[in-house]
Amino acid sequence: MRSWLFHPLVFYPLAIIIAALIVVVSLRPQAWPREPAPVAAQIVDGALVFEGAAFNSPAVGPEQRMTVVRDFWGNPQALRIAQLPGQPPPTPAEQGVRLLLTPEQAALLEDKPVTIEVTYNPLPINMASNLAVSVQGIGPADWVSLAMPPEPGRLTFEAPAQFAVNGIGLRALSGSEDQAYGVEITRVRVTPHSS
C-alpha cells in the first residue's frame, strides 16, 4: 500500500517548496542591512533612550564598520561598531556611526548641552580601547572620548550643544593600527540640559 505523500504529483512539488524554504531561511533576509533612517527612541524622564528596536537603521560613515546584531526574526538587539585599521582619531568633519533622530527628538536636543551614557559589552577579540561620541548637526562635530575598560560597563560623556541636530555620533577608537578594533553597544541614553 503506497502512501499518497509519495505520489509524484504531491511529492515533487512538496519537495521543491521545502527546498525553497530552506534556501530562503539560510539566506536570513531578516538580517540584511536596512537603509539609514530615523528610528524613534523611547523618551524616559526627558531623556532619549536608544536600545533594541532603536538600533534598526543607523547611518555609517566611511571611517567605521557597523553591524546591527539581530535575533533570528530580524529584531535589533545591539550595535557593533569598529574602526578601520590605522584610523586616526575623529575629526570635526567625521560622522562615525550615527543614530538618526526624528524631528521631535532633535527638537529636544536643539542648542542644549547633553549627557550621553553608553552601555557596552566588550568584544572577545579586538576590543577597542576608547569610545568617542558627538551630537551631530550642521556645525562641526565636537567629539568627546573616554577610555573603555575591557569589561561590560557604562561610560558617561558630557557633549556640547549643537544646532540643527540630526543624530548622535559613535566612534570606536584604538591606539593599535594593525587591525579593526570595536565594541558592542547595547544602550545609549541622551539627556539634554538647560543651556
JSON list of C-alpha atoms in Angstrom, two decimals, residues 18-195:
[
{"chain": "A", "resi": 18, "resn": "ILE", "atom": "CA", "xyz": [10.57, 22.66, 1.18]},
{"chain": "A", "resi": 19, "resn": "ALA", "atom": "CA", "xyz": [13.91, 23.16, -0.65]},
{"chain": "A", "resi": 20, "resn": "ALA", "atom": "CA", "xyz": [12.96, 26.77, -1.50]},
{"chain": "A", "resi": 21, "resn": "LEU", "atom": "CA", "xyz": [12.05, 27.46, 2.16]},
{"chain": "A", "resi": 22, "resn": "ILE", "atom": "CA", "xyz": [15.39, 26.05, 3.32]},
{"chain": "A", "resi": 23, "resn": "VAL", "atom": "CA", "xyz": [17.26, 28.30, 0.88]},
{"chain": "A", "resi": 24, "resn": "VAL", "atom": "CA", "xyz": [15.27, 31.41, 1.93]},
{"chain": "A", "resi": 25, "resn": "VAL", "atom": "CA", "xyz": [15.80, 30.73, 5.65]},
{"chain": "A", "resi": 26, "resn": "SER", "atom": "CA", "xyz": [19.53, 30.11, 5.15]},
{"chain": "A", "resi": 27, "resn": "LEU", "atom": "CA", "xyz": [19.89, 33.49, 3.39]},
{"chain": "A", "resi": 28, "resn": "ARG", "atom": "CA", "xyz": [18.43, 35.19, 6.51]},
{"chain": "A", "resi": 29, "resn": "PRO", "atom": "CA", "xyz": [16.74, 38.11, 4.71]},
{"chain": "A", "resi": 30, "resn": "GLN", "atom": "CA", "xyz": [15.55, 39.40, 8.10]},
{"chain": "A", "resi": 31, "resn": "ALA", "atom": "CA", "xyz": [19.19, 40.26, 8.93]},
{"chain": "A", "resi": 32, "resn": "TRP", "atom": "CA", "xyz": [20.02, 42.11, 5.71]},
{"chain": "A", "resi": 33, "resn": "PRO", "atom": "CA", "xyz": [21.15, 45.74, 6.14]},
{"chain": "A", "resi": 34, "resn": "ARG", "atom": "CA", "xyz": [18.50, 48.45, 6.13]},
{"chain": "A", "resi": 35, "resn": "GLU", "atom": "CA", "xyz": [18.67, 51.91, 4.57]},
{"chain": "A", "resi": 36, "resn": "PRO", "atom": "CA", "xyz": [19.65, 54.57, 7.15]},
{"chain": "A", "resi": 37, "resn": "ALA", "atom": "CA", "xyz": [16.54, 56.15, 8.66]},
{"chain": "A", "resi": 38, "resn": "PRO", "atom": "CA", "xyz": [15.47, 57.83, 11.89]},
{"chain": "A", "resi": 39, "resn": "VAL", "atom": "CA", "xyz": [14.03, 55.40, 14.43]},
{"chain": "A", "resi": 40, "resn": "ALA", "atom": "CA", "xyz": [12.11, 56.71, 17.42]},
{"chain": "A", "resi": 41, "resn": "ALA", "atom": "CA", "xyz": [13.89, 56.25, 20.73]},
{"chain": "A", "resi": 42, "resn": "GLN", "atom": "CA", "xyz": [11.96, 55.87, 23.96]},
{"chain": "A", "resi": 43, "resn": "ILE", "atom": "CA", "xyz": [11.59, 59.06, 25.99]},
{"chain": "A", "resi": 44, "resn": "VAL", "atom": "CA", "xyz": [12.19, 58.28, 29.66]},
{"chain": "A", "resi": 45, "resn": "ASP", "atom": "CA", "xyz": [12.23, 61.13, 32.21]},
{"chain": "A", "resi": 46, "resn": "GLY", "atom": "CA", "xyz": [13.02, 63.66, 29.46]},
{"chain": "A", "resi": 47, "resn": "ALA", "atom": "CA", "xyz": [15.93, 61.58, 28.07]},
{"chain": "A", "resi": 48, "resn": "LEU", "atom": "CA", "xyz": [16.13, 59.72, 24.75]},
{"chain": "A", "resi": 49, "resn": "VAL", "atom": "CA", "xyz": [16.89, 56.02, 25.25]},
{"chain": "A", "resi": 50, "resn": "PHE", "atom": "CA", "xyz": [18.17, 54.03, 22.27]},
{"chain": "A", "resi": 51, "resn": "GLU", "atom": "CA", "xyz": [18.13, 50.25, 22.68]},
{"chain": "A", "resi": 52, "resn": "GLY", "atom": "CA", "xyz": [16.69, 47.25, 20.87]},
{"chain": "A", "resi": 53, "resn": "ALA", "atom": "CA", "xyz": [14.45, 48.45, 18.03]},
{"chain": "A", "resi": 54, "resn": "ALA", "atom": "CA", "xyz": [16.04, 51.94, 18.08]},
{"chain": "A", "resi": 55, "resn": "PHE", "atom": "CA", "xyz": [19.23, 50.36, 16.62]},
{"chain": "A", "resi": 56, "resn": "ASN", "atom": "CA", "xyz": [17.34, 49.22, 13.49]},
{"chain": "A", "resi": 57, "resn": "SER", "atom": "CA", "xyz": [18.78, 51.54, 10.83]},
{"chain": "A", "resi": 58, "resn": "PRO", "atom": "CA", "xyz": [21.72, 53.77, 11.82]},
{"chain": "A", "resi": 59, "resn": "ALA", "atom": "CA", "xyz": [23.91, 55.53, 9.24]},
{"chain": "A", "resi": 60, "resn": "VAL", "atom": "CA", "xyz": [27.61, 54.66, 8.98]},
{"chain": "A", "resi": 61, "resn": "GLY", "atom": "CA", "xyz": [30.43, 56.89, 7.75]},
{"chain": "A", "resi": 62, "resn": "PRO", "atom": "CA", "xyz": [33.30, 55.60, 5.60]},
{"chain": "A", "resi": 63, "resn": "GLU", "atom": "CA", "xyz": [35.71, 55.61, 8.57]},
{"chain": "A", "resi": 64, "resn": "GLN", "atom": "CA", "xyz": [33.78, 52.99, 10.56]},
{"chain": "A", "resi": 65, "resn": "ARG", "atom": "CA", "xyz": [32.37, 49.48, 10.22]},
{"chain": "A", "resi": 66, "resn": "MET", "atom": "CA", "xyz": [28.99, 48.65, 11.71]},
{"chain": "A", "resi": 67, "resn": "THR", "atom": "CA", "xyz": [26.82, 45.59, 12.27]},
{"chain": "A", "resi": 68, "resn": "VAL", "atom": "CA", "xyz": [23.36, 45.56, 13.79]},
{"chain": "A", "resi": 69, "resn": "VAL", "atom": "CA", "xyz": [23.10, 42.42, 15.94]},
{"chain": "A", "resi": 70, "resn": "ARG", "atom": "CA", "xyz": [19.68, 40.86, 15.31]},
{"chain": "A", "resi": 71, "resn": "ASP", "atom": "CA", "xyz": [17.79, 37.85, 16.61]},
{"chain": "A", "resi": 72, "resn": "PHE", "atom": "CA", "xyz": [16.53, 35.11, 14.25]},
{"chain": "A", "resi": 73, "resn": "TRP", "atom": "CA", "xyz": [13.40, 37.14, 13.40]},
{"chain": "A", "resi": 74, "resn": "GLY", "atom": "CA", "xyz": [15.40, 40.26, 12.47]},
{"chain": "A", "resi": 75, "resn": "ASN", "atom": "CA", "xyz": [14.69, 42.27, 15.62]},
{"chain": "A", "resi": 76, "resn": "PRO", "atom": "CA", "xyz": [17.65, 44.54, 16.52]},
{"chain": "A", "resi": 77, "resn": "GLN", "atom": "CA", "xyz": [19.43, 43.67, 19.76]},
{"chain": "A", "resi": 78, "resn": "ALA", "atom": "CA", "xyz": [22.67, 45.69, 19.81]},
{"chain": "A", "resi": 79, "resn": "LEU", "atom": "CA", "xyz": [25.04, 47.71, 17.66]},
{"chain": "A", "resi": 80, "resn": "ARG", "atom": "CA", "xyz": [28.62, 46.65, 16.92]},
{"chain": "A", "resi": 81, "resn": "ILE", "atom": "CA", "xyz": [30.97, 49.33, 15.65]},
{"chain": "A", "resi": 82, "resn": "ALA", "atom": "CA", "xyz": [34.65, 49.14, 14.73]},
{"chain": "A", "resi": 83, "resn": "GLN", "atom": "CA", "xyz": [37.31, 51.47, 13.39]},
{"chain": "A", "resi": 84, "resn": "LEU", "atom": "CA", "xyz": [39.30, 50.67, 10.26]},
{"chain": "A", "resi": 85, "resn": "PRO", "atom": "CA", "xyz": [42.92, 49.57, 10.77]},
{"chain": "A", "resi": 86, "resn": "GLY", "atom": "CA", "xyz": [45.21, 52.59, 11.22]},
{"chain": "A", "resi": 87, "resn": "GLN", "atom": "CA", "xyz": [42.32, 55.04, 11.56]},
{"chain": "A", "resi": 88, "resn": "PRO", "atom": "CA", "xyz": [43.28, 58.30, 13.33]},
{"chain": "A", "resi": 89, "resn": "PRO", "atom": "CA", "xyz": [41.05, 59.94, 15.98]},
{"chain": "A", "resi": 90, "resn": "PRO", "atom": "CA", "xyz": [37.87, 61.51, 14.60]},
{"chain": "A", "resi": 91, "resn": "THR", "atom": "CA", "xyz": [37.95, 64.96, 13.04]},
{"chain": "A", "resi": 92, "resn": "PRO", "atom": "CA", "xyz": [35.11, 67.50, 13.39]},
{"chain": "A", "resi": 93, "resn": "ALA", "atom": "CA", "xyz": [34.05, 66.68, 9.80]},
{"chain": "A", "resi": 94, "resn": "GLU", "atom": "CA", "xyz": [33.54, 62.95, 10.53]},
{"chain": "A", "resi": 95, "resn": "GLN", "atom": "CA", "xyz": [30.17, 61.47, 11.40]},
{"chain": "A", "resi": 96, "resn": "GLY", "atom": "CA", "xyz": [31.08, 57.97, 12.61]},
{"chain": "A", "resi": 97, "resn": "VAL", "atom": "CA", "xyz": [28.09, 55.70, 13.16]},
{"chain": "A", "resi": 98, "resn": "ARG", "atom": "CA", "xyz": [25.02, 57.90, 13.58]},
{"chain": "A", "resi": 99, "resn": "LEU", "atom": "CA", "xyz": [21.79, 57.16, 15.39]},
{"chain": "A", "resi": 100, "resn": "LEU", "atom": "CA", "xyz": [19.47, 59.32, 13.31]},
{"chain": "A", "resi": 101, "resn": "LEU", "atom": "CA", "xyz": [16.87, 61.42, 15.14]},
{"chain": "A", "resi": 102, "resn": "THR", "atom": "CA", "xyz": [13.26, 62.12, 14.28]},
{"chain": "A", "resi": 103, "resn": "PRO", "atom": "CA", "xyz": [12.35, 65.84, 14.16]},
{"chain": "A", "resi": 104, "resn": "GLU", "atom": "CA", "xyz": [10.61, 65.56, 17.55]},
{"chain": "A", "resi": 105, "resn": "GLN", "atom": "CA", "xyz": [13.69, 64.01, 19.15]},
{"chain": "A", "resi": 106, "resn": "ALA", "atom": "CA", "xyz": [16.01, 66.54, 17.53]},
{"chain": "A", "resi": 107, "resn": "ALA", "atom": "CA", "xyz": [13.88, 69.38, 18.96]},
{"chain": "A", "resi": 108, "resn": "LEU", "atom": "CA", "xyz": [14.54, 68.03, 22.50]},
{"chain": "A", "resi": 109, "resn": "LEU", "atom": "CA", "xyz": [18.31, 68.35, 21.98]},
{"chain": "A", "resi": 110, "resn": "GLU", "atom": "CA", "xyz": [18.42, 71.55, 19.92]},
{"chain": "A", "resi": 111, "resn": "ASP", "atom": "CA", "xyz": [21.01, 74.02, 21.22]},
{"chain": "A", "resi": 112, "resn": "LYS", "atom": "CA", "xyz": [21.39, 72.21, 24.58]},
{"chain": "A", "resi": 113, "resn": "PRO", "atom": "CA", "xyz": [24.40, 70.51, 26.14]},
{"chain": "A", "resi": 114, "resn": "VAL", "atom": "CA", "xyz": [23.74, 66.81, 26.74]},
{"chain": "A", "resi": 115, "resn": "THR", "atom": "CA", "xyz": [24.90, 63.91, 28.85]},
{"chain": "A", "resi": 116, "resn": "ILE", "atom": "CA", "xyz": [25.33, 60.74, 26.78]},
{"chain": "A", "resi": 117, "resn": "GLU", "atom": "CA", "xyz": [25.51, 57.42, 28.64]},
{"chain": "A", "resi": 118, "resn": "VAL", "atom": "CA", "xyz": [26.65, 54.45, 26.57]},
{"chain": "A", "resi": 119, "resn": "THR", "atom": "CA", "xyz": [26.25, 50.91, 27.91]},
{"chain": "A", "resi": 120, "resn": "TYR", "atom": "CA", "xyz": [28.56, 48.43, 26.19]},
{"chain": "A", "resi": 121, "resn": "ASN", "atom": "CA", "xyz": [29.84, 44.86, 26.11]},
{"chain": "A", "resi": 122, "resn": "PRO", "atom": "CA", "xyz": [33.47, 44.18, 25.22]},
{"chain": "A", "resi": 123, "resn": "LEU", "atom": "CA", "xyz": [34.22, 42.06, 22.18]},
{"chain": "A", "resi": 124, "resn": "PRO", "atom": "CA", "xyz": [36.14, 38.85, 22.94]},
{"chain": "A", "resi": 125, "resn": "ILE", "atom": "CA", "xyz": [38.67, 39.69, 20.21]},
{"chain": "A", "resi": 126, "resn": "ASN", "atom": "CA", "xyz": [39.97, 43.11, 19.12]},
{"chain": "A", "resi": 127, "resn": "MET", "atom": "CA", "xyz": [38.27, 45.24, 21.77]},
{"chain": "A", "resi": 128, "resn": "ALA", "atom": "CA", "xyz": [38.58, 48.99, 21.13]},
{"chain": "A", "resi": 129, "resn": "SER", "atom": "CA", "xyz": [40.37, 50.91, 23.87]},
{"chain": "A", "resi": 130, "resn": "ASN", "atom": "CA", "xyz": [38.30, 54.13, 23.65]},
{"chain": "A", "resi": 131, "resn": "LEU", "atom": "CA", "xyz": [34.88, 55.31, 22.58]},
{"chain": "A", "resi": 132, "resn": "ALA", "atom": "CA", "xyz": [34.06, 58.76, 21.21]},
{"chain": "A", "resi": 133, "resn": "VAL", "atom": "CA", "xyz": [30.60, 60.35, 20.93]},
{"chain": "A", "resi": 134, "resn": "SER", "atom": "CA", "xyz": [29.23, 63.57, 19.48]},
{"chain": "A", "resi": 135, "resn": "VAL", "atom": "CA", "xyz": [25.98, 65.38, 18.87]},
{"chain": "A", "resi": 136, "resn": "GLN", "atom": "CA", "xyz": [25.67, 65.75, 15.09]},
{"chain": "A", "resi": 137, "resn": "GLY", "atom": "CA", "xyz": [24.17, 68.79, 13.37]},
{"chain": "A", "resi": 138, "resn": "ILE", "atom": "CA", "xyz": [25.05, 71.48, 10.83]},
{"chain": "A", "resi": 139, "resn": "GLY", "atom": "CA", "xyz": [28.21, 72.56, 12.62]},
{"chain": "A", "resi": 140, "resn": "PRO", "atom": "CA", "xyz": [31.46, 70.62, 13.07]},
{"chain": "A", "resi": 141, "resn": "ALA", "atom": "CA", "xyz": [31.14, 67.68, 15.44]},
{"chain": "A", "resi": 142, "resn": "ASP", "atom": "CA", "xyz": [32.74, 68.09, 18.88]},
{"chain": "A", "resi": 143, "resn": "TRP", "atom": "CA", "xyz": [33.90, 64.55, 19.68]},
{"chain": "A", "resi": 144, "resn": "VAL", "atom": "CA", "xyz": [34.30, 63.57, 23.34]},
{"chain": "A", "resi": 145, "resn": "SER", "atom": "CA", "xyz": [36.37, 60.46, 24.05]},
{"chain": "A", "resi": 146, "resn": "LEU", "atom": "CA", "xyz": [36.74, 58.18, 27.08]},
{"chain": "A", "resi": 147, "resn": "ALA", "atom": "CA", "xyz": [38.79, 55.05, 27.75]},
{"chain": "A", "resi": 148, "resn": "MET", "atom": "CA", "xyz": [36.80, 51.78, 27.85]},
{"chain": "A", "resi": 149, "resn": "PRO", "atom": "CA", "xyz": [37.75, 49.15, 30.40]},
{"chain": "A", "resi": 150, "resn": "PRO", "atom": "CA", "xyz": [37.66, 45.66, 28.83]},
{"chain": "A", "resi": 151, "resn": "GLU", "atom": "CA", "xyz": [34.60, 44.52, 30.79]},
{"chain": "A", "resi": 152, "resn": "PRO", "atom": "CA", "xyz": [30.87, 45.27, 30.43]},
{"chain": "A", "resi": 153, "resn": "GLY", "atom": "CA", "xyz": [30.18, 48.79, 31.60]},
{"chain": "A", "resi": 154, "resn": "ARG", "atom": "CA", "xyz": [28.74, 52.24, 31.04]},
{"chain": "A", "resi": 155, "resn": "LEU", "atom": "CA", "xyz": [30.54, 55.42, 30.00]},
{"chain": "A", "resi": 156, "resn": "THR", "atom": "CA", "xyz": [29.16, 58.92, 30.69]},
{"chain": "A", "resi": 157, "resn": "PHE", "atom": "CA", "xyz": [30.06, 61.73, 28.29]},
{"chain": "A", "resi": 158, "resn": "GLU", "atom": "CA", "xyz": [29.30, 65.47, 28.53]},
{"chain": "A", "resi": 159, "resn": "ALA", "atom": "CA", "xyz": [28.78, 66.82, 24.99]},
{"chain": "A", "resi": 160, "resn": "PRO", "atom": "CA", "xyz": [28.38, 70.48, 23.98]},
{"chain": "A", "resi": 161, "resn": "ALA", "atom": "CA", "xyz": [25.27, 71.96, 22.35]},
{"chain": "A", "resi": 162, "resn": "GLN", "atom": "CA", "xyz": [24.76, 71.67, 18.59]},
{"chain": "A", "resi": 163, "resn": "PHE", "atom": "CA", "xyz": [22.50, 73.45, 16.09]},
{"chain": "A", "resi": 164, "resn": "ALA", "atom": "CA", "xyz": [20.10, 71.71, 13.66]},
{"chain": "A", "resi": 165, "resn": "VAL", "atom": "CA", "xyz": [20.67, 68.41, 15.49]},
{"chain": "A", "resi": 166, "resn": "ASN", "atom": "CA", "xyz": [20.08, 65.31, 13.36]},
{"chain": "A", "resi": 167, "resn": "GLY", "atom": "CA", "xyz": [21.91, 62.46, 15.07]},
{"chain": "A", "resi": 168, "resn": "ILE", "atom": "CA", "xyz": [24.18, 61.06, 17.76]},
{"chain": "A", "resi": 169, "resn": "GLY", "atom": "CA", "xyz": [27.63, 60.02, 16.53]},
{"chain": "A", "resi": 170, "resn": "LEU", "atom": "CA", "xyz": [29.53, 56.99, 17.88]},
{"chain": "A", "resi": 171, "resn": "ARG", "atom": "CA", "xyz": [33.13, 56.13, 17.07]},
{"chain": "A", "resi": 172, "resn": "ALA", "atom": "CA", "xyz": [35.33, 53.24, 18.24]},
{"chain": "A", "resi": 173, "resn": "LEU", "atom": "CA", "xyz": [38.99, 54.16, 18.83]},
{"chain": "A", "resi": 174, "resn": "SER", "atom": "CA", "xyz": [42.20, 52.23, 19.35]},
{"chain": "A", "resi": 175, "resn": "GLY", "atom": "CA", "xyz": [45.88, 53.06, 19.61]},
{"chain": "A", "resi": 176, "resn": "SER", "atom": "CA", "xyz": [46.78, 49.89, 17.68]},
{"chain": "A", "resi": 177, "resn": "GLU", "atom": "CA", "xyz": [46.92, 50.21, 13.92]},
{"chain": "A", "resi": 178, "resn": "ASP", "atom": "CA", "xyz": [47.25, 46.60, 12.80]},
{"chain": "A", "resi": 179, "resn": "GLN", "atom": "CA", "xyz": [43.57, 45.50, 12.79]},
{"chain": "A", "resi": 180, "resn": "ALA", "atom": "CA", "xyz": [40.00, 46.74, 13.18]},
{"chain": "A", "resi": 181, "resn": "TYR", "atom": "CA", "xyz": [39.03, 47.20, 16.84]},
{"chain": "A", "resi": 182, "resn": "GLY", "atom": "CA", "xyz": [35.45, 47.57, 18.05]},
{"chain": "A", "resi": 183, "resn": "VAL", "atom": "CA", "xyz": [32.79, 47.37, 20.73]},
{"chain": "A", "resi": 184, "resn": "GLU", "atom": "CA", "xyz": [29.18, 46.19, 21.13]},
{"chain": "A", "resi": 185, "resn": "ILE", "atom": "CA", "xyz": [26.78, 48.93, 22.25]},
{"chain": "A", "resi": 186, "resn": "THR", "atom": "CA", "xyz": [23.59, 47.80, 23.97]},
{"chain": "A", "resi": 187, "resn": "ARG", "atom": "CA", "xyz": [22.09, 51.12, 25.12]},
{"chain": "A", "resi": 188, "resn": "VAL", "atom": "CA", "xyz": [22.53, 54.86, 24.56]},
{"chain": "A", "resi": 189, "resn": "ARG", "atom": "CA", "xyz": [20.82, 57.39, 26.83]},
{"chain": "A", "resi": 190, "resn": "VAL", "atom": "CA", "xyz": [20.89, 61.07, 25.84]},
{"chain": "A", "resi": 191, "resn": "THR", "atom": "CA", "xyz": [19.81, 63.61, 28.50]},
{"chain": "A", "resi": 192, "resn": "PRO", "atom": "CA", "xyz": [19.51, 67.27, 27.47]},
{"chain": "A", "resi": 193, "resn": "HIS", "atom": "CA", "xyz": [20.30, 70.07, 29.96]},
{"chain": "A", "resi": 194, "resn": "SER", "atom": "CA", "xyz": [19.17, 73.68, 30.04]},
{"chain": "A", "resi": 195, "resn": "SER", "atom": "CA", "xyz": [21.65, 75.94, 28.25]}
]
